[in-house]
Tab-separated table of C-alpha atoms in Angstrom:
chain	number	residue	atom	x	y	z
A	776	MET	CA	-20.996	-9.855	-133.683
A	777	ALA	CA	-19.501	-12.648	-135.763
A	778	ASP	CA	-17.293	-11.705	-138.680
A	779	ALA	CA	-18.466	-12.881	-142.104
A	780	ALA	CA	-15.918	-15.693	-142.336
A	781	SER	CA	-16.903	-17.155	-138.959
A	782	ALA	CA	-20.622	-16.892	-139.679
A	783	GLU	CA	-20.296	-18.549	-143.085
A	784	SER	CA	-18.185	-21.428	-141.775
A	785	ALA	CA	-20.158	-22.061	-138.587
A	786	PRO	CA	-21.533	-25.623	-138.258
A	787	GLY	CA	-25.014	-24.318	-137.481
A	788	TYR	CA	-26.729	-21.216	-136.141
A	789	LEU	CA	-24.121	-18.897	-134.622
A	790	ALA	CA	-24.740	-16.236	-131.974
A	791	MET	CA	-21.896	-14.060	-130.718
A	792	PRO	CA	-21.752	-12.003	-127.510
A	793	ALA	CA	-21.406	-8.250	-127.767
A	794	ARG	CA	-17.986	-6.799	-127.083
A	795	GLN	CA	-17.827	-5.315	-123.608
A	796	VAL	CA	-15.832	-2.331	-124.852
A	797	PRO	CA	-16.795	-1.415	-128.439
A	798	GLY	CA	-13.655	-0.693	-130.405
A	799	GLY	CA	-11.492	-1.923	-127.534
A	800	PRO	CA	-8.879	-4.686	-127.551
A	801	PRO	CA	-9.931	-8.198	-128.642
A	802	GLU	CA	-11.780	-10.209	-126.005
A	803	THR	CA	-12.261	-13.931	-125.623
A	804	PHE	CA	-15.384	-15.760	-124.489
A	805	PRO	CA	-16.240	-19.337	-123.529
A	806	GLY	CA	-18.191	-21.327	-126.110
A	807	VAL	CA	-21.421	-23.291	-125.740
A	808	VAL	CA	-22.871	-25.905	-128.095
A	809	VAL	CA	-26.684	-25.590	-128.045
A	810	VAL	CA	-28.389	-28.912	-128.843
A	811	HIS	CA	-31.927	-28.672	-130.167
A	812	ASP	CA	-35.016	-30.638	-129.196
A	813	VAL	CA	-36.873	-33.045	-131.503
A	814	PHE	CA	-38.124	-30.230	-133.743
A	815	GLY	CA	-34.668	-29.093	-134.829
A	816	VAL	CA	-33.311	-25.571	-135.293
A	817	THR	CA	-36.572	-23.685	-134.775
A	818	PRO	CA	-37.108	-19.988	-133.992
A	819	ASP	CA	-37.307	-21.046	-130.331
A	820	LEU	CA	-33.907	-22.730	-130.546
A	821	ARG	CA	-32.372	-19.639	-132.162
A	822	ARG	CA	-33.732	-17.538	-129.306
A	823	GLN	CA	-32.128	-19.931	-126.833
A	824	ALA	CA	-28.769	-19.546	-128.602
A	825	ASP	CA	-29.205	-15.757	-128.637
A	826	ARG	CA	-29.879	-15.854	-124.910
A	827	VAL	CA	-26.680	-17.806	-124.313
A	828	ALA	CA	-24.728	-15.277	-126.398
A	829	ALA	CA	-26.291	-12.323	-124.564
A	830	SER	CA	-24.884	-13.783	-121.339
A	831	GLY	CA	-21.322	-13.721	-122.666
A	832	TYR	CA	-20.830	-16.992	-124.540
A	833	ILE	CA	-20.222	-17.853	-128.173
A	834	ALA	CA	-23.167	-20.098	-129.004
A	835	VAL	CA	-23.427	-22.476	-131.934
A	836	ALA	CA	-26.458	-24.691	-132.558
A	837	PRO	CA	-25.741	-27.464	-135.090
A	838	ASP	CA	-28.616	-28.712	-137.243
A	839	LEU	CA	-28.553	-32.393	-136.329
A	840	TRP	CA	-31.338	-33.125	-138.840
A	841	HIS	CA	-29.501	-31.531	-141.793
A	842	GLY	CA	-32.749	-30.006	-143.019
A	843	LYS	CA	-34.657	-33.306	-143.034
A	844	PRO	CA	-38.179	-33.522	-141.535
A	845	TRP	CA	-37.834	-34.250	-137.838
A	846	PRO	CA	-40.127	-37.335	-137.741
A	847	LEU	CA	-37.690	-39.117	-140.076
A	848	CYS	CA	-34.763	-38.565	-137.715
A	849	LEU	CA	-36.144	-39.342	-134.263
A	850	ARG	CA	-35.735	-43.107	-134.082
A	851	ALA	CA	-32.053	-43.060	-135.018
A	852	ALA	CA	-31.366	-40.117	-132.702
A	853	PHE	CA	-32.961	-41.706	-129.648
A	854	ARG	CA	-31.098	-44.952	-130.316
A	855	GLN	CA	-27.891	-42.933	-130.160
A	856	VAL	CA	-28.939	-41.223	-126.918
A	857	MET	CA	-29.594	-44.569	-125.280
A	858	ALA	CA	-26.322	-46.034	-126.597
A	859	GLY	CA	-24.171	-42.990	-125.863
A	860	SER	CA	-22.522	-43.043	-129.280
A	861	GLY	CA	-23.223	-42.334	-132.941
A	862	PRO	CA	-23.029	-39.658	-135.630
A	863	VAL	CA	-24.924	-37.037	-133.604
A	864	PHE	CA	-22.223	-37.095	-130.920
A	865	GLU	CA	-19.632	-36.650	-133.649
A	866	GLN	CA	-21.493	-33.549	-134.884
A	867	ILE	CA	-21.596	-32.100	-131.362
A	868	ASP	CA	-17.892	-32.839	-130.892
A	869	ALA	CA	-17.161	-31.155	-134.235
A	870	ALA	CA	-19.120	-28.054	-133.166
A	871	ALA	CA	-17.136	-27.909	-129.906
A	872	ALA	CA	-13.854	-28.255	-131.801
A	873	TRP	CA	-14.932	-25.483	-134.184
A	874	LEU	CA	-15.661	-23.189	-131.244
A	875	LYS	CA	-12.263	-23.864	-129.696
A	876	GLY	CA	-10.615	-22.973	-132.998
A	877	LEU	CA	-12.073	-19.447	-132.985
A	878	ASP	CA	-9.725	-16.629	-131.998
A	879	ALA	CA	-12.590	-15.175	-129.956
A	880	CYS	CA	-13.029	-18.379	-127.917
A	881	SER	CA	-11.264	-18.750	-124.581
A	882	GLY	CA	-10.858	-22.486	-125.175
A	883	LYS	CA	-13.482	-23.480	-122.606
A	884	VAL	CA	-16.657	-25.028	-124.015
A	885	GLY	CA	-19.914	-26.184	-122.458
A	886	VAL	CA	-23.031	-27.825	-123.835
A	887	VAL	CA	-26.733	-27.187	-123.227
A	888	GLY	CA	-29.606	-29.257	-124.580
A	889	PHE	CA	-33.378	-29.531	-124.474
A	890	CYS	CA	-35.519	-32.710	-124.446
A	891	MET	CA	-33.680	-35.124	-126.759
A	892	GLY	CA	-30.888	-32.537	-126.871
A	893	GLY	CA	-30.732	-32.685	-123.087
A	894	GLY	CA	-30.028	-36.400	-123.347
A	895	PHE	CA	-27.162	-35.700	-125.732
A	896	ALA	CA	-25.869	-32.935	-123.451
A	897	LEU	CA	-25.816	-35.336	-120.500
A	898	LEU	CA	-23.829	-37.950	-122.390
A	899	CYS	CA	-21.417	-35.315	-123.677
A	900	ALA	CA	-20.409	-34.636	-120.051
A	901	PRO	CA	-17.739	-37.381	-119.981
A	902	ARG	CA	-16.506	-36.642	-123.516
A	903	PRO	CA	-13.196	-34.767	-123.864
A	904	GLY	CA	-13.410	-31.032	-124.276
A	905	PHE	CA	-16.522	-30.097	-122.307
A	906	GLY	CA	-16.221	-28.105	-119.098
A	907	ALA	CA	-19.897	-28.104	-118.077
A	908	ALA	CA	-23.170	-29.621	-119.289
A	909	ALA	CA	-26.698	-28.221	-118.895
A	910	VAL	CA	-29.364	-30.912	-119.184
A	911	ASN	CA	-32.966	-29.774	-119.588
A	912	TYR	CA	-35.532	-32.597	-119.237
A	913	GLY	CA	-33.274	-34.955	-121.146
A	914	PRO	CA	-33.768	-38.747	-121.077
A	915	VAL	CA	-31.443	-40.740	-118.839
A	916	PRO	CA	-30.385	-44.190	-120.142
A	917	LYS	CA	-31.060	-47.108	-117.803
A	918	ASP	CA	-27.354	-47.987	-117.762
A	919	ILE	CA	-26.230	-44.419	-117.057
A	920	ASP	CA	-23.930	-45.747	-114.316
A	921	ARG	CA	-21.434	-46.968	-116.876
A	922	MET	CA	-21.650	-43.812	-118.999
A	923	LEU	CA	-20.693	-40.973	-116.651
A	924	ASP	CA	-17.177	-41.876	-115.557
A	925	GLY	CA	-15.038	-38.759	-115.793
A	926	ALA	CA	-18.014	-36.480	-116.414
A	927	CYS	CA	-17.706	-32.708	-116.217
A	928	PRO	CA	-20.039	-30.778	-113.849
A	929	VAL	CA	-23.757	-31.128	-114.681
A	930	VAL	CA	-26.669	-28.764	-114.060
A	931	ALA	CA	-30.069	-30.317	-114.787
A	932	SER	CA	-33.678	-29.110	-114.773
A	933	TYR	CA	-36.846	-31.209	-114.923
A	934	GLY	CA	-40.581	-30.643	-114.567
A	935	GLY	CA	-42.511	-32.287	-111.767
A	936	LYS	CA	-45.394	-32.930	-114.184
A	937	ASP	CA	-43.106	-34.343	-116.869
A	938	ARG	CA	-44.458	-37.819	-117.536
A	939	MET	CA	-41.647	-38.502	-120.017
A	940	THR	CA	-38.570	-38.131	-117.817
A	941	ARG	CA	-39.454	-37.515	-114.157
A	942	THR	CA	-38.896	-41.177	-113.269
A	943	HIS	CA	-35.323	-40.917	-114.621
A	944	LEU	CA	-34.092	-38.578	-111.892
A	945	PRO	CA	-33.199	-41.065	-109.135
A	946	ARG	CA	-30.718	-42.900	-111.352
A	947	LEU	CA	-29.247	-39.605	-112.592
A	948	GLU	CA	-28.744	-38.304	-109.045
A	949	LYS	CA	-27.284	-41.645	-107.981
A	950	ALA	CA	-24.798	-41.813	-110.861
A	951	LEU	CA	-23.604	-38.224	-110.377
A	952	THR	CA	-23.288	-38.547	-106.602
A	953	GLU	CA	-21.422	-41.862	-106.697
A	954	ARG	CA	-18.865	-40.359	-109.109
A	955	ASP	CA	-18.451	-37.136	-107.126
A	956	VAL	CA	-19.501	-35.126	-110.173
A	957	PRO	CA	-20.385	-31.552	-109.143
A	958	HIS	CA	-24.038	-31.173	-109.970
A	959	ASP	CA	-27.192	-29.157	-109.458
A	960	VAL	CA	-30.372	-31.100	-110.250
A	961	LYS	CA	-33.682	-29.333	-109.658
A	962	VAL	CA	-37.300	-30.313	-110.199
A	963	TYR	CA	-39.918	-27.609	-110.823
A	964	PRO	CA	-43.115	-29.116	-109.340
A	965	GLY	CA	-45.641	-27.324	-111.550
A	966	ALA	CA	-43.718	-27.583	-114.796
A	967	THR	CA	-44.306	-30.006	-117.653
A	968	HIS	CA	-41.852	-31.448	-120.136
A	969	ALA	CA	-40.411	-28.750	-122.452
A	970	PHE	CA	-41.171	-25.970	-119.979
A	971	MET	CA	-38.239	-23.907	-121.312
A	972	ASN	CA	-39.337	-24.105	-124.967
A	973	ASP	CA	-41.711	-21.409	-126.208
A	974	HIS	CA	-42.604	-22.855	-129.598
A	975	GLU	CA	-44.872	-21.080	-132.058
A	976	GLY	CA	-46.873	-21.968	-135.156
A	977	GLY	CA	-47.418	-25.651	-135.850
A	978	TYR	CA	-44.857	-26.687	-133.265
A	979	GLY	CA	-46.662	-24.636	-130.638
A	980	VAL	CA	-49.980	-26.247	-131.514
A	981	LEU	CA	-48.455	-29.724	-131.314
A	982	THR	CA	-46.869	-29.108	-127.927
A	983	ARG	CA	-50.168	-27.828	-126.529
A	984	VAL	CA	-51.992	-30.879	-127.868
A	985	LEU	CA	-49.423	-33.009	-126.034
A	986	GLY	CA	-50.150	-31.126	-122.807
A	987	LEU	CA	-46.818	-29.307	-122.727
A	988	ARG	CA	-46.503	-25.647	-121.896
A	989	TYR	CA	-43.863	-22.975	-121.560
A	990	ASP	CA	-43.403	-21.884	-117.938
A	991	PRO	CA	-41.693	-18.465	-117.883
A	992	ASP	CA	-40.998	-18.491	-114.131
A	993	ALA	CA	-39.470	-21.970	-114.080
A	994	ALA	CA	-37.564	-21.254	-117.309
A	995	SER	CA	-36.153	-18.025	-115.893
A	996	ASP	CA	-34.942	-19.768	-112.752
A	997	ALA	CA	-33.456	-22.645	-114.761
A	998	TRP	CA	-31.492	-20.192	-116.908
A	999	ARG	CA	-30.318	-18.384	-113.783
A	1000	ARG	CA	-28.894	-21.642	-112.448
A	1001	ILE	CA	-27.377	-22.583	-115.806
A	1002	PHE	CA	-25.500	-19.302	-116.163
A	1003	ALA	CA	-24.337	-19.418	-112.544
A	1004	PHE	CA	-23.034	-22.921	-113.198
A	1005	PHE	CA	-21.379	-21.960	-116.487
A	1006	GLY	CA	-19.870	-18.905	-114.818
A	1007	GLU	CA	-18.254	-21.121	-112.196
A	1008	TYR	CA	-16.958	-23.880	-114.467
A	1009	LEU	CA	-16.389	-22.150	-117.803
A	1010	GLY	CA	-15.198	-18.788	-116.493
């Protein structure tokens, strides 16, 4: 688990992998920045970070909303996703730099994001310091062609019933293929948007009203692919 100093200084929710040999020599692990969806650092997002840590990665999930109500932050955030620049990217970069500065980090860092966070994860792929990006139903800017030069490998998952982003896939596939970026893009035919997010309480009610639902089978397969991808490119 994280020592007190690391936990207190972490730029967000921190989840550490268990040591393989308790009491043994120090080990190092790759790091992963976990980028939340529109609702922020929810119990669901913490579970996602815990899942990443349980698979052998140091996971940190920055609070991009800084405690503010999420409806007040959406417009500015989506403008940044479409532009590929802005303060949110600086926060994600800072979280990656913090991970690399940990003695327990191997120096390799990836990024995973959901919904809006998936859009940020995609556009972090060409930024310095990331070895792999996992994009889960993230929006794809119309001018993505000019944004992915030099991108790291990308694994992406989308729902076939996702009315928000399913039309974005052809331009994503085209941009990745034309740049010879190693990638794994998969569509789950029966899944909706947010099929990997199992929200509860008010957030769960809202997602159901919007016709979104957690799909455990599709989510499990998406995570399988993500960790296989991270294992190959982050070590």
